[in-house]
XYZ file of C-alpha atoms in Angstrom:
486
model
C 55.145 90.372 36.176
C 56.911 88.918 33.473
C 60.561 87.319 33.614
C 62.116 90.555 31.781
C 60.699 92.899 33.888
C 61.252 91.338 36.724
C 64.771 90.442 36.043
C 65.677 94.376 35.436
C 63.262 95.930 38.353
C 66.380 93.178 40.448
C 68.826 95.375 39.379
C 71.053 97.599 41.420
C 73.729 99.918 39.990
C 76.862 99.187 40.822
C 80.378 99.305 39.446
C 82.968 96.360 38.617
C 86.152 97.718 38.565
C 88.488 95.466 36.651
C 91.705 94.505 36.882
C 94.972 93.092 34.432
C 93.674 89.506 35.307
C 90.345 90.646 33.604
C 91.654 92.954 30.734
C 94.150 90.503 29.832
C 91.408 88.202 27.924
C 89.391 91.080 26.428
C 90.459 90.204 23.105
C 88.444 86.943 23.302
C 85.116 85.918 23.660
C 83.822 82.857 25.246
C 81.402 81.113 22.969
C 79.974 77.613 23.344
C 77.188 75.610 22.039
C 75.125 72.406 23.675
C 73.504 70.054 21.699
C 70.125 68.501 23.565
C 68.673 65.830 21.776
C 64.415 65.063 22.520
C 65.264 61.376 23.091
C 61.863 60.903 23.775
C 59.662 62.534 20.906
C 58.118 64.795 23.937
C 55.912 67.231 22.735
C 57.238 69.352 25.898
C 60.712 68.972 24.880
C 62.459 71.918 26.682
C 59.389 74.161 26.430
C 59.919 77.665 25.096
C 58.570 79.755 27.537
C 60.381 77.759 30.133
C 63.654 78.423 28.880
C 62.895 81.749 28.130
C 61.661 82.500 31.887
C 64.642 80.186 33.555
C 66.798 82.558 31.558
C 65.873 85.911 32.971
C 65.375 84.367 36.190
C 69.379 83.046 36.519
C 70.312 86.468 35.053
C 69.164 87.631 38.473
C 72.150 85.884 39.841
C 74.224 87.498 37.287
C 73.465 91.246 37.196
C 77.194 91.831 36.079
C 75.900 90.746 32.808
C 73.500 93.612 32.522
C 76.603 96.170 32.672
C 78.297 97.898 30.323
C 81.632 97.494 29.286
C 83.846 101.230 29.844
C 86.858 102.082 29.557
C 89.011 105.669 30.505
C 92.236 104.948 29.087
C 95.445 103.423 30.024
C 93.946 100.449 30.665
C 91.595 101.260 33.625
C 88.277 99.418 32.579
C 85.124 98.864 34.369
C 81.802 97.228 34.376
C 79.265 99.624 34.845
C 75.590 98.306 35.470
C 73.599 101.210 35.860
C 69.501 100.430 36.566
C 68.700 103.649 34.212
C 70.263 101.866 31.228
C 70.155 98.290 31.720
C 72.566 96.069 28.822
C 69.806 93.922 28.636
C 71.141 90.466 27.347
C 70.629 89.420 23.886
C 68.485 86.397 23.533
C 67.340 85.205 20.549
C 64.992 82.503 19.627
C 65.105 80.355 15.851
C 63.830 77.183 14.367
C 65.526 75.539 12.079
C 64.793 72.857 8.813
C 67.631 70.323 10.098
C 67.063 67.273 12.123
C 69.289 66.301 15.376
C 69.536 63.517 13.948
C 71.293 64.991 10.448
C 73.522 66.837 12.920
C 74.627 63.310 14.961
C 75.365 61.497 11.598
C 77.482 64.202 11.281
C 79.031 63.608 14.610
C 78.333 67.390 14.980
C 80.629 68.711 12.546
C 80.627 72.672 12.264
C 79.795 72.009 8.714
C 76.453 70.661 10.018
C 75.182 73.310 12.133
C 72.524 75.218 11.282
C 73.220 78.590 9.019
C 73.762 81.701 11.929
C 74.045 79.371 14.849
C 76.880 81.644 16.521
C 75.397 85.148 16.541
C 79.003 86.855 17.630
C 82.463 85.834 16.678
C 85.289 84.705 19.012
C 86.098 88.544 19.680
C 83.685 91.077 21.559
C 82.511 93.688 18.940
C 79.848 96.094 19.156
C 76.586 95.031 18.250
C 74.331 97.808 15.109
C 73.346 99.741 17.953
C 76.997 100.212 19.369
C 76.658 98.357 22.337
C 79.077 94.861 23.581
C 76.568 92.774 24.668
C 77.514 90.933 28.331
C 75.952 87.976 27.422
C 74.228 86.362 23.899
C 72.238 83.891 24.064
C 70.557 81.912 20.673
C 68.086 79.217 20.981
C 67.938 76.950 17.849
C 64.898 74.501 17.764
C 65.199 71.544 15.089
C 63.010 70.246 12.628
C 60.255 68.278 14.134
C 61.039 69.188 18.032
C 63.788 66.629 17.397
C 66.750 68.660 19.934
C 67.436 72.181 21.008
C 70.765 74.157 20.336
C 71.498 76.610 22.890
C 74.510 78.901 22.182
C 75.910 80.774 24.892
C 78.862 83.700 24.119
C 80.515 85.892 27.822
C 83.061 88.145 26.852
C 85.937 87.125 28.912
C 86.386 90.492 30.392
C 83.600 89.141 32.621
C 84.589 85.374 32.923
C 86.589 82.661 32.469
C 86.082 79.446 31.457
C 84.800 78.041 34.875
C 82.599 81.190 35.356
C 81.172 81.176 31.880
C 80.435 76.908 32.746
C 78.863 78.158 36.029
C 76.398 80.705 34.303
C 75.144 77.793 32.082
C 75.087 75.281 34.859
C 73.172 77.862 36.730
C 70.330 78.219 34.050
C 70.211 74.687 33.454
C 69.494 74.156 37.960
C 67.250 76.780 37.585
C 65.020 75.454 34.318
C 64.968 72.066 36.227
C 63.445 73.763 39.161
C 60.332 75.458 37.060
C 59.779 72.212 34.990
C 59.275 70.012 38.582
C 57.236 72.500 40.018
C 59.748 74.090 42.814
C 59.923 77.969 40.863
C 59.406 78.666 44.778
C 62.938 77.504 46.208
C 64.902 79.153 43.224
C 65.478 82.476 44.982
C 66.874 80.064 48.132
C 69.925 78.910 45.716
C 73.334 80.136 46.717
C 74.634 83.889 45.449
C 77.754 84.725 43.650
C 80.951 87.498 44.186
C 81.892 89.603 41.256
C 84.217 91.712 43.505
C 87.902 91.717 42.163
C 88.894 92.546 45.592
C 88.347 88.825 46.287
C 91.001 87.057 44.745
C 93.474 90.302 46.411
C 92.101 89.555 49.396
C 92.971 85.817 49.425
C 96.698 86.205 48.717
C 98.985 84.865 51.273
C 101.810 86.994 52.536
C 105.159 85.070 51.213
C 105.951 85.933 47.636
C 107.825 83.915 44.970
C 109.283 86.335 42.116
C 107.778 86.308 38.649
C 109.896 84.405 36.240
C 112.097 86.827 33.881
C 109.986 85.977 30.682
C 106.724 86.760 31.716
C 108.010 89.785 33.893
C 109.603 91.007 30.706
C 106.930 90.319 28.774
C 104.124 92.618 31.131
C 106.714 95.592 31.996
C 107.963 96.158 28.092
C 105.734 98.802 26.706
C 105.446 100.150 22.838
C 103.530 102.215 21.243
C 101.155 99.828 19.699
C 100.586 98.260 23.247
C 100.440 101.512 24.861
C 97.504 102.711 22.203
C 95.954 99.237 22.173
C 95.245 100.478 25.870
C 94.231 103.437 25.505
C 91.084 102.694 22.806
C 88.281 101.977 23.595
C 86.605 98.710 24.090
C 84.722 99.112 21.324
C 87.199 100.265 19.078
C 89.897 97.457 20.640
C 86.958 95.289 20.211
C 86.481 95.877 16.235
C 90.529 95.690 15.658
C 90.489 92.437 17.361
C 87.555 90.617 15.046
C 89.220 92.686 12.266
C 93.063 90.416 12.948
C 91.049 87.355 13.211
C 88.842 87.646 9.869
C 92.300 88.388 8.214
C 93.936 85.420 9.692
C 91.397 83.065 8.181
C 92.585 80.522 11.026
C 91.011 76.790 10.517
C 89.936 74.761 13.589
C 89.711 71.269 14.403
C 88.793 69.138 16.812
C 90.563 66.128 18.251
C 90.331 63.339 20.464
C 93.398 62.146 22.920
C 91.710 58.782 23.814
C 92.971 57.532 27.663
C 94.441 54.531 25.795
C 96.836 56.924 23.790
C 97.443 58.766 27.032
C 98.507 55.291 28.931
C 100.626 54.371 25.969
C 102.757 57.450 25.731
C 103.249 57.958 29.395
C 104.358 54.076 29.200
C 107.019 54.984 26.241
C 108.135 58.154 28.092
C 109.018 56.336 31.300
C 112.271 54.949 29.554
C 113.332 58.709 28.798
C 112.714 60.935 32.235
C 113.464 60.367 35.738
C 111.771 57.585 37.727
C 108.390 59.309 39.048
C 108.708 62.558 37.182
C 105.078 63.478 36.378
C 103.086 63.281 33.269
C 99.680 64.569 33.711
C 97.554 64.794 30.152
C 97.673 68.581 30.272
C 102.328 68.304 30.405
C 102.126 65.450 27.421
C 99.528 68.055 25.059
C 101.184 70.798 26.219
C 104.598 69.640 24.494
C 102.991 67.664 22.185
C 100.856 70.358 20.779
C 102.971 72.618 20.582
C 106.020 70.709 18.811
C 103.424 69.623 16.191
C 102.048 73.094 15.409
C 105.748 74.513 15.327
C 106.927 71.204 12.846
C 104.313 72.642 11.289
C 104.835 76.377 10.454
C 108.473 74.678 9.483
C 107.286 73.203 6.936
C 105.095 75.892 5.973
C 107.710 78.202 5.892
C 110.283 75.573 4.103
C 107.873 75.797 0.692
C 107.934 79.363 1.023
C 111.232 80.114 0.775
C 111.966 77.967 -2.366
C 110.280 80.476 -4.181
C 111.684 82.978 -6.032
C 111.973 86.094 -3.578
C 112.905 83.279 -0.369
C 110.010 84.596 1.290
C 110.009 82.926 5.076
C 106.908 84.340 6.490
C 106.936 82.542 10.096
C 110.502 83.444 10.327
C 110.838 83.852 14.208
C 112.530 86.916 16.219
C 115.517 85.673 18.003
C 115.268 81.857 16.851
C 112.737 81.024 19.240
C 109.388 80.178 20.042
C 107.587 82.344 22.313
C 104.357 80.240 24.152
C 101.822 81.626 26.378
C 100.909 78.885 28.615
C 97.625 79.765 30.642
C 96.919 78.175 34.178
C 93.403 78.547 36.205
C 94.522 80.068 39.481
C 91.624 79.036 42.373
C 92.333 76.220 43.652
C 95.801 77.943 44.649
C 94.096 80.937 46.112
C 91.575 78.409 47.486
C 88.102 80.470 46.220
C 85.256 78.228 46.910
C 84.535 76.402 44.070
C 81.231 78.124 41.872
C 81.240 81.056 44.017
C 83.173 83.708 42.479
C 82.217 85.163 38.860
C 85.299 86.452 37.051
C 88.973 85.830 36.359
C 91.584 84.039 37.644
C 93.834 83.001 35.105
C 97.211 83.460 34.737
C 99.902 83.353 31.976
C 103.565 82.129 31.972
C 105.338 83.258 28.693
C 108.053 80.223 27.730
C 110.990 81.337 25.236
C 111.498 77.959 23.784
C 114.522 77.283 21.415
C 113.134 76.685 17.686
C 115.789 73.742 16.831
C 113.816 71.708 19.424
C 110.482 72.697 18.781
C 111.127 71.671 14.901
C 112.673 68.302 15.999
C 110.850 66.055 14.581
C 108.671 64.019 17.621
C 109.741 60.758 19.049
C 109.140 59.327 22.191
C 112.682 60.892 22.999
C 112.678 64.197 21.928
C 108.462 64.611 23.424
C 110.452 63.869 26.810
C 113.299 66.501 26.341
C 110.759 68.768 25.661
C 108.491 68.070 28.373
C 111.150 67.762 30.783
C 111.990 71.467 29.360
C 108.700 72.548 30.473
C 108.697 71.921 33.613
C 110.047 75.020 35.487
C 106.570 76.644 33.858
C 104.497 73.639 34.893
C 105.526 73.118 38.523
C 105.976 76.286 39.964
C 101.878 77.702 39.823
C 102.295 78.601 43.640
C 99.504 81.100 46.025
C 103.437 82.716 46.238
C 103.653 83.472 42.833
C 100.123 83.789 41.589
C 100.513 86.685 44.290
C 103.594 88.152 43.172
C 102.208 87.902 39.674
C 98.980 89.822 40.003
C 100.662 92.110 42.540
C 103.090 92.936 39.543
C 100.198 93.481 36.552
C 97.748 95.251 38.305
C 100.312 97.898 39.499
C 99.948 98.602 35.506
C 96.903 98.764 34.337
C 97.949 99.418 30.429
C 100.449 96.524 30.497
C 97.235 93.726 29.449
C 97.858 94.784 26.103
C 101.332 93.885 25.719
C 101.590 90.160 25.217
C 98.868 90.579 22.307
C 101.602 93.157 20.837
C 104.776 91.534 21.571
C 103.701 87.769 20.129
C 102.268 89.818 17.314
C 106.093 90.253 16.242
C 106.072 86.077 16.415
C 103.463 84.845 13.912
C 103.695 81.237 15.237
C 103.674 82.332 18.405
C 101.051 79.829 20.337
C 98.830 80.017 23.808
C 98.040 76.964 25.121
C 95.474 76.921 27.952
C 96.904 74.606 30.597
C 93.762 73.243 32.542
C 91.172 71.569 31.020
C 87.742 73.378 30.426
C 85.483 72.509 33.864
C 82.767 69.834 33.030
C 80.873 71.244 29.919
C 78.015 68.789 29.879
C 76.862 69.385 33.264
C 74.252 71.647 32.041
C 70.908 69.849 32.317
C 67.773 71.553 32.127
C 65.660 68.867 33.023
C 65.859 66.822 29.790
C 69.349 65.031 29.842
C 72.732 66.305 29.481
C 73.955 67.735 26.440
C 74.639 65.188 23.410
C 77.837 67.365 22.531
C 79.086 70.537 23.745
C 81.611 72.628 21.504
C 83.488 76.015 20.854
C 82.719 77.654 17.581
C 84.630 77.269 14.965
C 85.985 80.931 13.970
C 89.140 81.651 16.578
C 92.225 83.168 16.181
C 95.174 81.414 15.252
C 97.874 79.222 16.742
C 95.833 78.120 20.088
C 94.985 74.825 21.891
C 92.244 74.956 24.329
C 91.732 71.224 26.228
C 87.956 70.241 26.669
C 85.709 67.504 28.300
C 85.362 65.038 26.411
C 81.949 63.736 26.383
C 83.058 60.310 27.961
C 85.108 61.936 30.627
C 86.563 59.211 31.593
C 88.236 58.411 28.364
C 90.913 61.004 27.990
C 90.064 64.924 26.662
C 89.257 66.895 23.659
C 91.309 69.141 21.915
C 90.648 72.193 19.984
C 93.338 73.319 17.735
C 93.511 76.386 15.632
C 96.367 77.828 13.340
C 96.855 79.322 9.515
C 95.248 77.074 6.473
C 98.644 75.835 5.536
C 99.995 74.967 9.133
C 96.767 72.871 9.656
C 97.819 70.755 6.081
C 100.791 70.184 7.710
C 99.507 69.330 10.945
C 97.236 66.682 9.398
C 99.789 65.448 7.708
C 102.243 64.919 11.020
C 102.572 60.841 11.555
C 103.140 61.222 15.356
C 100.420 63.421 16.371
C 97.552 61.727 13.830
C 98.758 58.531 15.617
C 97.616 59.376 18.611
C 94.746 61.606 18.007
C 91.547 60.859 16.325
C 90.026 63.976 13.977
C 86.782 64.656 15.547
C 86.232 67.464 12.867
């Protein structure tokens, strides 16, 4: 029996229901590529058909990746995997003229990649045939067996960050297993949960309230969030990749070194109370986000010199609204890599544009960290309950963040915890050279990711309008402490 058919002849129908912690990322996408380099010259670099049969043979863990993706309106939206009409993933396989090597000299610079490398965008959208795909999957082989690219896109209905990690750490355990001979102990690994009821089940009993801004923020319905509901995935799917396409937002990559990390928590001593915390994540949370808004400042100062004093990232209310995103487990204390899904959770932060603007010293980086940290130190099993308690007594109200920031255009989201160890993945060969998001994304966010020396201090991906990012590069503070990656 061969690894397809034996991967859908596994398959039991079933249905996911979802919940607002799910629907709330179904805008996005999670796509990531890994870079494996043949250090060796082997001839038996990551074989082919070993990848290929490793693949179908982790999707058995996975069957929530064979559903489909339905929704009935008002926000109720489910996963339905039904064995008469399997999603079957998408997995394609390529070669490709360029050399790993070409692509390290370029220190992996999107530029560099080969042409079709991402084979969706950073939205899910229905494929020709009118179907989301669950899971796609492209295997790049370079010129003379020199690496393998491996690009791997979940629709963050179905995962988050740590899940989507887990799927590819998964494949890569499994591949290592049929290359050393033990294809026999890979049905003995340990199973995964994809039942929402989970995470309800773990909440404790006390209750913190949710903070005014966020609760305002889910319980304020419009029209445009109440339709954005109603649609279809599909439909929601295409308006999505349709906002980002027009956005044209440019990406880069950066590095915040642990020297630069030392040295700033060392300046900031002077300017907040003795043993007030400073984790990496609280420094690039206000850092980031006072750069990008200096940014759309300046942005927005050209514009309105023109003739018709055109501002257009004037802001509602003089303020900047920021969706700061936290990874919830460890609060409700789900085994780690045991439960496939979502568990992340927004605060929304109203903060006042005349500090945001300010230009950044080590001074006014401490006023605004200290302001964050009512959002930062309060991510309590109490409130994580209270939260979820509140959305999923509304199933439409996932949709209204995406419609009220859309009245903000430099509105930000800023994804608090940093992206679970991406180069764990090995399939027998080595750890990935580089891993990396792709480079299309929708504007005005900051994810943090491994860095590839975890030790020294973390990535950081950065996306926002053409002109902000000028402006951006041009900032003195931020460039000196961040090196451009690409």
């Amino acid at each position: 029996m061969d690894s397809i058919n034996r991967f859908t002849d596994s398959i039991k129908s079933q249905e996911i229901p979802l919940n607002v912690v799910d629907t709330q990322g179904s805008f996005s996408n999670i796509p990531f590529v890994f870079f494996f380099e043949n250090t060796n010259g082997s001839s038996d670099f990551m074989p082919r058909d070993v990848l290929h049969r490793s693949f179908y043979r982790t999707m058995e863990y996975f069957p929530i990746l064979a559903g489909h993706i339905e929704g009935s309106g008002r926000g109720n939206v489910k996963i339905a995997v039904d064995k008469e009409n399997i999603n079957l993933p998408e997995y394609i396989e390529d070669t490709s003229d360029v050399h790993f090597s070409g692509l390290e000299a370029a220190g992996f610079a999107w530029h560099a990649w080969p042409k079709g490398v991402a084979t969706t965008g950073p939205g899910p959208r229905a494929n020709e045939h009118g179907k989301i795909k669950l899971i796609n999957v492209h295997v790049v082989r370079l010129r003379e067996n020199s690496g393998v690219i491996i690009y791997v896109s979940i629709p963050h209905y179905a995962v988050d960050g740590e899940s989507h990690m887990e799927v590819i750490r998964r494949w890569g355990t499994v591949c290592q297993m049929m290359v050393n001979g033990d294809e026999g102990s890979i049905d003995e690994l340990p199973t995964y949960s994809f039942d929402r009821s989970q995470a309800i089940a773990r909440l404790p009993d006390e209750r913190i309230p949710v903070d005014s801004t966020t609760e305002k923020l889910f319980t304020t319905s419009s029209i445009m969030s109440e339709w954005l509901a109603w649609i279809s995935p599909k439909t929601r799917g295409y308006i999505q990749s349709a906002i980002v396409k027009r956005q044209k937002a440019r990406t880069h990559m950066f590095h915040f070194s642990q020297a630069s990390y030392e040295s700033i928590k060392g300046r900031l001593g002077a300017h907040l109370p003795k043993g007030h915390d400073m984790t990496i994540s609280q420094i690039l949370l206000a850092l980031t986000t006072k750069t990008l808004s200096q940014a759309h400042r300046a942005v927005a100062d050209e514009k309105s010199k023109g003739w018709f004093n055109i501002n257009i990232f004037k802001s509602v209310e003089n303020v900047l609204p920021i969706g700061v995103v936290f990874e919830t487990r460890g609060q409700l204390k789900i085994p780690p890599k045991s439960y496939i899904g979502n568990i992340l959770m927004p605060k929304i932060v109203l903060k006042p544009l005349s500090e945001m603007e300010e230009t950044t010293t080590t001074e006014s980086l401490a006023k605004t960290i200290a302001g964050f940290d009512e959002t930062v130190n309060n991510i309590s099993a109490p409130f994580v309950a209270s939260f979820i308690e509140m959305v999923n007594s509304m199933p439409s109200c996932f949709t209204r963040p995406a419609a009220n920031f859309s009245h903000h255009s430099s509105a930000m989201t800023f994804i608090y915890d940093l992206m679970p160890d991406m180069y764990a993945a090995d399939f027998g060969f080595g750890r990935p050279a580089w891993v990396s998001p792709i480079e299309s994304f929708r504007a005005n966010a900051v994810l943090l990711l491994t860095a590839k020396d975890s030790k020294d201090g973390v990535d950081v991906f950065m996306s926002t309008f053409p002109e902000t990012m000028d402006k951006v590069l041009k900032n003195d503070f931020w460039m000196s402490v961040v090196k451009k990656i690409y």
